[in-house]
PDB file of C-alpha atoms in Angstrom:
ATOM      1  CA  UNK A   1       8.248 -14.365 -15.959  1.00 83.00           C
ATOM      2  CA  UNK A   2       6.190 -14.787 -12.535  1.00 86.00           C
ATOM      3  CA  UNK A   3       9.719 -15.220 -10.714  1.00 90.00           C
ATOM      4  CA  UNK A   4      11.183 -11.642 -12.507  1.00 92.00           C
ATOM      5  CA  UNK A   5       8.028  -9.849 -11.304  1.00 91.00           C
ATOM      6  CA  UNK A   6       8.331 -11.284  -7.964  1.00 92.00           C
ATOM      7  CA  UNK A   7      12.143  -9.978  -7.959  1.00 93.00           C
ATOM      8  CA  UNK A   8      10.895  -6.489  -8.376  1.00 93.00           C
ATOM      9  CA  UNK A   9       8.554  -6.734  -5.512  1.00 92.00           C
ATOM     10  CA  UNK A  10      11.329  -7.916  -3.530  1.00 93.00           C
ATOM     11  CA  UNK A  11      13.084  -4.360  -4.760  1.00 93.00           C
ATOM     12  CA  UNK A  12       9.998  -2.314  -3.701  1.00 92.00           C
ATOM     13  CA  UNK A  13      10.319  -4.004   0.148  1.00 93.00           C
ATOM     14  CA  UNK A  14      13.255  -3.461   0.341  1.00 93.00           C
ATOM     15  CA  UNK A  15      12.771   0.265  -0.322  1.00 91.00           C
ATOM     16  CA  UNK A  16       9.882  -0.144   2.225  1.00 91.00           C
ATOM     17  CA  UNK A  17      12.333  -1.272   4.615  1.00 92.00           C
ATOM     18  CA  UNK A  18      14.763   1.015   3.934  1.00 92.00           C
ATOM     19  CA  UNK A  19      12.483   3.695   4.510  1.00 90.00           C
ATOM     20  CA  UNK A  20      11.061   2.394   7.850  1.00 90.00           C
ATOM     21  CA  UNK A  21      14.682   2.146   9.264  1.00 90.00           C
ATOM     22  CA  UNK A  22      15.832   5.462   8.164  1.00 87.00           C
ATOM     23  CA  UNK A  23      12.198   7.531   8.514  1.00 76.00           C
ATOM     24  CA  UNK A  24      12.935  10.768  10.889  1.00 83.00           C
ATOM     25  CA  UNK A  25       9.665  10.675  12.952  1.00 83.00           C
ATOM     26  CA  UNK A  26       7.769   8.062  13.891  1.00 85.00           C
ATOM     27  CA  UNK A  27       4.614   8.745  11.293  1.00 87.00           C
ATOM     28  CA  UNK A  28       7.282   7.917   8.469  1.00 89.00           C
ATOM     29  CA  UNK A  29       7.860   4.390   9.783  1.00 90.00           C
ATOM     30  CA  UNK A  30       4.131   3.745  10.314  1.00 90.00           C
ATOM     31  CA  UNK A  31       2.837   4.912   6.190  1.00 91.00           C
ATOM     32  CA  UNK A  32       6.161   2.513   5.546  1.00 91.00           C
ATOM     33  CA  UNK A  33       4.615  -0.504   7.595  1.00 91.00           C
ATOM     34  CA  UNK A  34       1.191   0.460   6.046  1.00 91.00           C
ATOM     35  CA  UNK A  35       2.538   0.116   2.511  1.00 92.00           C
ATOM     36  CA  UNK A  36       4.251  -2.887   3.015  1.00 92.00           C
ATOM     37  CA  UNK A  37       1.352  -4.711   4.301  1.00 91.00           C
ATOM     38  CA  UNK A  38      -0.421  -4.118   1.335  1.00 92.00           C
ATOM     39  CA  UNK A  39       2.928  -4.974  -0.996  1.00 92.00           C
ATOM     40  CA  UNK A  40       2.527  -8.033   1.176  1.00 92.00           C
ATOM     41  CA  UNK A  41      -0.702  -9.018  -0.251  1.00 92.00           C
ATOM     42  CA  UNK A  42       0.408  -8.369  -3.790  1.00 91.00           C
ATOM     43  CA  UNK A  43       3.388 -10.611  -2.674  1.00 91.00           C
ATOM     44  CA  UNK A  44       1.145 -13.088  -1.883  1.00 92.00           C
ATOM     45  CA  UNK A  45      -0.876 -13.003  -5.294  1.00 91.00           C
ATOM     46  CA  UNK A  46       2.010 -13.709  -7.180  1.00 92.00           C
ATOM     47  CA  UNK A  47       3.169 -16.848  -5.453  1.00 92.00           C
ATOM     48  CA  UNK A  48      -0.700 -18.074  -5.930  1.00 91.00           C
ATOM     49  CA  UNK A  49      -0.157 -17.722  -9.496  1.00 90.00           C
ATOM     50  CA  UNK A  50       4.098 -19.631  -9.147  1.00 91.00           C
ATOM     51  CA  UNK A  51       2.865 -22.530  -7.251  1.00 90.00           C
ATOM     52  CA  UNK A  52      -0.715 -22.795  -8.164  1.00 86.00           C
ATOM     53  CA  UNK A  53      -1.991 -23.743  -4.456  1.00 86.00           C
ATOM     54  CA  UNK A  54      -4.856 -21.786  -3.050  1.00 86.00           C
ATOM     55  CA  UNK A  55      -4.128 -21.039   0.131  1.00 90.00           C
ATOM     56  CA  UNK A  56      -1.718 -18.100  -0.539  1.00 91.00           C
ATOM     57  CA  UNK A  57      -4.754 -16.351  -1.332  1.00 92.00           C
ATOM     58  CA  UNK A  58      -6.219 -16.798   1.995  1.00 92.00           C
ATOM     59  CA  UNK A  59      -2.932 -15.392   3.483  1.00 93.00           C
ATOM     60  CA  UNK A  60      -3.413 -12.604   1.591  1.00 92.00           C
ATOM     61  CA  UNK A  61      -6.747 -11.666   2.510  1.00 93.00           C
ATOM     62  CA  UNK A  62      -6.490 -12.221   6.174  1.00 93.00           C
ATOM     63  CA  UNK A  63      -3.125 -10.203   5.612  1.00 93.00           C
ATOM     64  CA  UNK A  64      -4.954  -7.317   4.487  1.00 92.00           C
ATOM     65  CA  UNK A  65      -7.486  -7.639   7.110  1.00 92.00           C
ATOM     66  CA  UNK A  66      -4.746  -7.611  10.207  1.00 93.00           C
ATOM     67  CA  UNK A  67      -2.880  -4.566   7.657  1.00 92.00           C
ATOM     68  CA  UNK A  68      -6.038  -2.281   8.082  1.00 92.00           C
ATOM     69  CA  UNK A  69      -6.723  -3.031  11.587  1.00 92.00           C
ATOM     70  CA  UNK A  70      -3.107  -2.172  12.756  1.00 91.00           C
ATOM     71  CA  UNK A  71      -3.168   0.980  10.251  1.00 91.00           C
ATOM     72  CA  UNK A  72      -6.202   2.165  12.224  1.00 90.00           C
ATOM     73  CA  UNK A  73      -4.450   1.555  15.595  1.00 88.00           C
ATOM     74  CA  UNK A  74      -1.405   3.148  14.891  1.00 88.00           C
ATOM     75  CA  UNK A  75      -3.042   6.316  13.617  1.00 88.00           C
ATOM     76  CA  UNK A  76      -5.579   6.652  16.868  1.00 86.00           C
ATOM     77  CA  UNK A  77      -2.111   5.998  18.479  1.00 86.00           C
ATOM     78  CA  UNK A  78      -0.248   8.872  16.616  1.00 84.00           C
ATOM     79  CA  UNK A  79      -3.044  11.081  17.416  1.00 81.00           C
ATOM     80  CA  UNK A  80      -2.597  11.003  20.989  1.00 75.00           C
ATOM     81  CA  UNK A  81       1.066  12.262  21.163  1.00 65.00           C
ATOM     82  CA  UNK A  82       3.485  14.796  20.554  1.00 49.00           C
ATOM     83  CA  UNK A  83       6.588  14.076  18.479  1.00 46.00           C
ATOM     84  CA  UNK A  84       8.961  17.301  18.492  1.00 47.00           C
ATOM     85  CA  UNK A  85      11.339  17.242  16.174  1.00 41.00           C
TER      86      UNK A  85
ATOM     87  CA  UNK B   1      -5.758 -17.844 -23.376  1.00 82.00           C
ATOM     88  CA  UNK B   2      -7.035 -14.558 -24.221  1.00 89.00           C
ATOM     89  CA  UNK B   3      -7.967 -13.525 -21.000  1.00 89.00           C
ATOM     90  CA  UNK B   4      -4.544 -14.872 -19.367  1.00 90.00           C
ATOM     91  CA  UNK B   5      -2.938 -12.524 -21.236  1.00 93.00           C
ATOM     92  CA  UNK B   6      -4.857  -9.691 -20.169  1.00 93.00           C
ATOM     93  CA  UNK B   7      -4.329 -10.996 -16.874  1.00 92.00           C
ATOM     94  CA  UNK B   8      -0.558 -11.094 -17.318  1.00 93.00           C
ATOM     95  CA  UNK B   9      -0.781  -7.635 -18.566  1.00 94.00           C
ATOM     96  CA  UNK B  10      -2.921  -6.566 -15.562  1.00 93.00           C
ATOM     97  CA  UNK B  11       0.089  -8.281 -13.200  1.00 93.00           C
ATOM     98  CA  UNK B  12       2.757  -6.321 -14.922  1.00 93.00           C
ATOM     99  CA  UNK B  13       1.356  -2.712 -14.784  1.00 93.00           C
ATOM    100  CA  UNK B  14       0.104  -3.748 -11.215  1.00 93.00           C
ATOM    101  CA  UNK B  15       4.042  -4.330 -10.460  1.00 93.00           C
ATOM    102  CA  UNK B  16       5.499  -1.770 -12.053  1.00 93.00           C
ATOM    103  CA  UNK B  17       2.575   0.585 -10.395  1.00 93.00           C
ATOM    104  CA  UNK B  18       4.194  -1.087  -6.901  1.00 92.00           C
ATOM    105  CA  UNK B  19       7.632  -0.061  -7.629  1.00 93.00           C
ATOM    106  CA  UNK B  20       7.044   3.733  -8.801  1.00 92.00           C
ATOM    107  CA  UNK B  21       5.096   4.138  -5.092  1.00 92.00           C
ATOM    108  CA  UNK B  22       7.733   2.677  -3.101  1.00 92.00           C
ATOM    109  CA  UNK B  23      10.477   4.883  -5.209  1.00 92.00           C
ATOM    110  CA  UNK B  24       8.017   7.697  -4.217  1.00 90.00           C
ATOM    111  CA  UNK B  25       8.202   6.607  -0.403  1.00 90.00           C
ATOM    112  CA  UNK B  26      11.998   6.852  -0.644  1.00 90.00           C
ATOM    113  CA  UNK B  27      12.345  10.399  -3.135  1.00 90.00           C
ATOM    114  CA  UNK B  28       9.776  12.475  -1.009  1.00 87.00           C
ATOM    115  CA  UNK B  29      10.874  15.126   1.484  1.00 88.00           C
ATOM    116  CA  UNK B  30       7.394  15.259   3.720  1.00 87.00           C
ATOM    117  CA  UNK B  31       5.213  12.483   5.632  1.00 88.00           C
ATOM    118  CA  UNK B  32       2.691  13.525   3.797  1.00 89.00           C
ATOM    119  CA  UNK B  33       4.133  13.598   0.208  1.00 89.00           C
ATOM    120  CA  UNK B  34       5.048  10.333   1.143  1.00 89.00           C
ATOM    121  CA  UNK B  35       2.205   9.288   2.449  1.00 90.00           C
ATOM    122  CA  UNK B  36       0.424  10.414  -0.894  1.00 89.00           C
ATOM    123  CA  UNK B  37       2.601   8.805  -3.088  1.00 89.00           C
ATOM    124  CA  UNK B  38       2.708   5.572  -1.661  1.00 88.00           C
ATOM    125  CA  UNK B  39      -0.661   5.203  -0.504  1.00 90.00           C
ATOM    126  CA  UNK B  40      -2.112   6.154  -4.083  1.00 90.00           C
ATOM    127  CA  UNK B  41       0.675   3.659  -6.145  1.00 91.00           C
ATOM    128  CA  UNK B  42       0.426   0.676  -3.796  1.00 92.00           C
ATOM    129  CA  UNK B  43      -3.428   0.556  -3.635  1.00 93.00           C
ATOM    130  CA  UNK B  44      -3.888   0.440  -7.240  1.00 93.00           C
ATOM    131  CA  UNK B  45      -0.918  -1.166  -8.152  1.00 93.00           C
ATOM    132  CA  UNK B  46      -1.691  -4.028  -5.797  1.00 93.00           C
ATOM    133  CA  UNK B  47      -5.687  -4.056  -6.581  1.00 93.00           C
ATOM    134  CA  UNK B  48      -4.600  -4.232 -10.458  1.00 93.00           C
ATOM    135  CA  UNK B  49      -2.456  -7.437  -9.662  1.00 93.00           C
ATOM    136  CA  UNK B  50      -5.277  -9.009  -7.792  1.00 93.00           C
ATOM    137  CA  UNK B  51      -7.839  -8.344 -10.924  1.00 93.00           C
ATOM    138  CA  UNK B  52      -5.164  -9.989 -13.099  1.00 93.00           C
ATOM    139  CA  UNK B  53      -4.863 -13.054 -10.667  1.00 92.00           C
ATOM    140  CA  UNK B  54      -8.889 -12.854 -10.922  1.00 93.00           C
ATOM    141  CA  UNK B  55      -8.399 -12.062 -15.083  1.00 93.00           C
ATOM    142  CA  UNK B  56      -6.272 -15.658 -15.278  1.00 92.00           C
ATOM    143  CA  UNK B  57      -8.112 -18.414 -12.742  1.00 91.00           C
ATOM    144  CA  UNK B  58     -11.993 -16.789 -14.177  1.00 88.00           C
ATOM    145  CA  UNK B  59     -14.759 -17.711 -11.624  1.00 90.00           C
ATOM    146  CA  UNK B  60     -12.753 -20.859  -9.463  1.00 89.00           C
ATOM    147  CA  UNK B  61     -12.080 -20.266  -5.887  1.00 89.00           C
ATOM    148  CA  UNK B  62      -9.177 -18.819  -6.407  1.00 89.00           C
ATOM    149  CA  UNK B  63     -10.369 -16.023  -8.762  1.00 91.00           C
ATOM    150  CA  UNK B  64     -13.522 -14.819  -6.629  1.00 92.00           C
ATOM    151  CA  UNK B  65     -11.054 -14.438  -3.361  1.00 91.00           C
ATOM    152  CA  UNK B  66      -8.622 -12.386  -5.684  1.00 92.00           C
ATOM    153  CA  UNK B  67     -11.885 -10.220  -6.512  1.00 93.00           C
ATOM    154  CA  UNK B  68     -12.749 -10.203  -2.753  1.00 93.00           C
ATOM    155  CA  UNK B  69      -9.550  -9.451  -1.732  1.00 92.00           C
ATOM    156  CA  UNK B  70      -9.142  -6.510  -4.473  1.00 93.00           C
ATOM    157  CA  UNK B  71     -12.159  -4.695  -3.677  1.00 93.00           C
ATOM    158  CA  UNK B  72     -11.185  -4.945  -0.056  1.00 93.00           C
ATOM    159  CA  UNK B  73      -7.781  -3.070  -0.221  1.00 92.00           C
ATOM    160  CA  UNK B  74      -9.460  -0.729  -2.483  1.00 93.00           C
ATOM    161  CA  UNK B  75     -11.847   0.232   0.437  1.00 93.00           C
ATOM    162  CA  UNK B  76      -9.633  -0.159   2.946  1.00 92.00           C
ATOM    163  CA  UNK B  77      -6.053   1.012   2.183  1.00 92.00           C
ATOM    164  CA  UNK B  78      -7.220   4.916   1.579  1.00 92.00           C
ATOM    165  CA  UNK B  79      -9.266   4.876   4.971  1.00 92.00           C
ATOM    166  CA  UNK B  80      -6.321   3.904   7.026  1.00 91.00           C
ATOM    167  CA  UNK B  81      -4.098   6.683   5.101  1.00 91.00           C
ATOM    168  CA  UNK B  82      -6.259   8.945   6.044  1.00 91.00           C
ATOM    169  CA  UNK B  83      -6.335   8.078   9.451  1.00 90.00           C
ATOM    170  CA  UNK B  84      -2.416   7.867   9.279  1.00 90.00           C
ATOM    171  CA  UNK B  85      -2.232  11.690   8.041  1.00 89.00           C
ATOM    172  CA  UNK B  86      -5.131  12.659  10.332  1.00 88.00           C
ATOM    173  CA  UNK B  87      -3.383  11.047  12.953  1.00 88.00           C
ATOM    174  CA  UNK B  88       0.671  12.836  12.181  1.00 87.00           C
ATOM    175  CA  UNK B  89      -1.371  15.783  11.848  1.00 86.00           C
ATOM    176  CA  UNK B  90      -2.767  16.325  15.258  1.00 84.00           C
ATOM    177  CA  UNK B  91       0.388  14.374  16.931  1.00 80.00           C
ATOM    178  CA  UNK B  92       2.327  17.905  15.510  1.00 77.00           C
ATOM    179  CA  UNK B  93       4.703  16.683  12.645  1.00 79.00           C
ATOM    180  CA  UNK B  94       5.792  19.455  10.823  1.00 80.00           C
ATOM    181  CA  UNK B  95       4.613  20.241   7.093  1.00 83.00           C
ATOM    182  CA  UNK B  96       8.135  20.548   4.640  1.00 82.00           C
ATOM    183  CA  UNK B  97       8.741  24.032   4.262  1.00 82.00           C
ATOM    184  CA  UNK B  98       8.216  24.013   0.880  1.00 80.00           C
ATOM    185  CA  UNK B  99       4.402  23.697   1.340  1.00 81.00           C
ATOM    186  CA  UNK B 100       2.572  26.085   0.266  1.00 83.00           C
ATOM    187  CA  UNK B 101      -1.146  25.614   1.922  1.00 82.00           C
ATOM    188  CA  UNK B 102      -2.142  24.380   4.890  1.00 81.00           C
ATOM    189  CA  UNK B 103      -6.009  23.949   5.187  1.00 82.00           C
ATOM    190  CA  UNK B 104      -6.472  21.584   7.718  1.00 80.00           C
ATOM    191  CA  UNK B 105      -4.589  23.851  10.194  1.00 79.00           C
ATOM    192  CA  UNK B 106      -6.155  26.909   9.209  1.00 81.00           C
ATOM    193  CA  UNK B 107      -9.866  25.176   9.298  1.00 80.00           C
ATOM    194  CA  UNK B 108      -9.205  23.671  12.961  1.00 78.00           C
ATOM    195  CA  UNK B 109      -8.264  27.304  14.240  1.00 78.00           C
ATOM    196  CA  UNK B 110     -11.390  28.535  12.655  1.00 77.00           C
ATOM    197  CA  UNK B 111     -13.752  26.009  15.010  1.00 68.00           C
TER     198      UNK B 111
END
């Protein structure tokens, strides 16, 4: 059951992805690299649960910790220049 | 057993929550639709999987980190969204010209 869930997660990043590649300004590929950090963490979650070890969960937290701090970056980094279309 | 299969229940809306935000991400015209969308699904959809992962292991190791780690991302996914749109709004991307309102513009001319 874990391993179907963990196939549809695999579906969302790889609508993540496909939006990141595709994405017509630059802001669109950074709220796609936001959102798959945190899928990342969820990702993480569920293979805690499959395999039963604890560290996963440590991956995940320090993955959402390194998620936010880049999110922050990127947006003070947005801020700061013009994207014409 | 009862409360691992609330858990399980928590995992499954928590994935399915996941998937709706990332069809979002693809569907929407606008950065900020998207940005909406996403942000909004994901968070919860990933903090409900981490309370069912804390729902299933009880008060071990493993279940207060899920905790820690849920009420994290529920703090900290909306502040970097906000500094995302905050940030695409002042760098100049264009609303989709089906928007109706724009506040944010109209309150920065005002200053």
């Amino acid at each position: 059951m874990i391993t179907v869930l963990i196939y549809i997660l695999v579906l969302s990043v790889a609508l993540c992805i496909y939006r990141m590649g595709r994405g017509p300004t630059p802001p669109d590929r950074a709220v796609a690299l936001d959102i798959l950090g945190t899928l990342m963490v969820g990702f993480c979650a569920l293979l805690a649960i499959l395999t039963e070890k604890d560290f996963y969960i440590n991956i995940a937290i320090s993955w959402a910790l390194l998620s936010y701090v880049g999110t922050i970056a990127l947006g003070k980094f947005l801020e700061n220049r013009g994207f014409d279309e | 057993m009862f409360w691992d299969t609330v858990g399980y229940i928590f995992i499954v809306v928590g994935v399915v929550f996941d998937l709706l935000g990332c069809v979002g991400l693809v569907r929407l015209p606008d950065v900020y639709n998207r940005l909406q969308a996403a942000t909004k699904c994901v968070t919860l959809g990933t903090a409900f999987l981490l309370f069912g992962v804390f729902f299933i292991y009880g008060f071990s190791a493993l279940g207060i980190k899920a905790l820690l780690c849920a009420l994290f991302v529920l703090i900290s996914s909306p502040t970097g969204a906000h500094a995302l749109a905050r940030g695409s709004h002042k760098g100049g991307v264009k609303l989709w010209e089906g928007s109706v309102i724009d506040l944010y513009a109209e309150d920065s001319e005002n200053k």
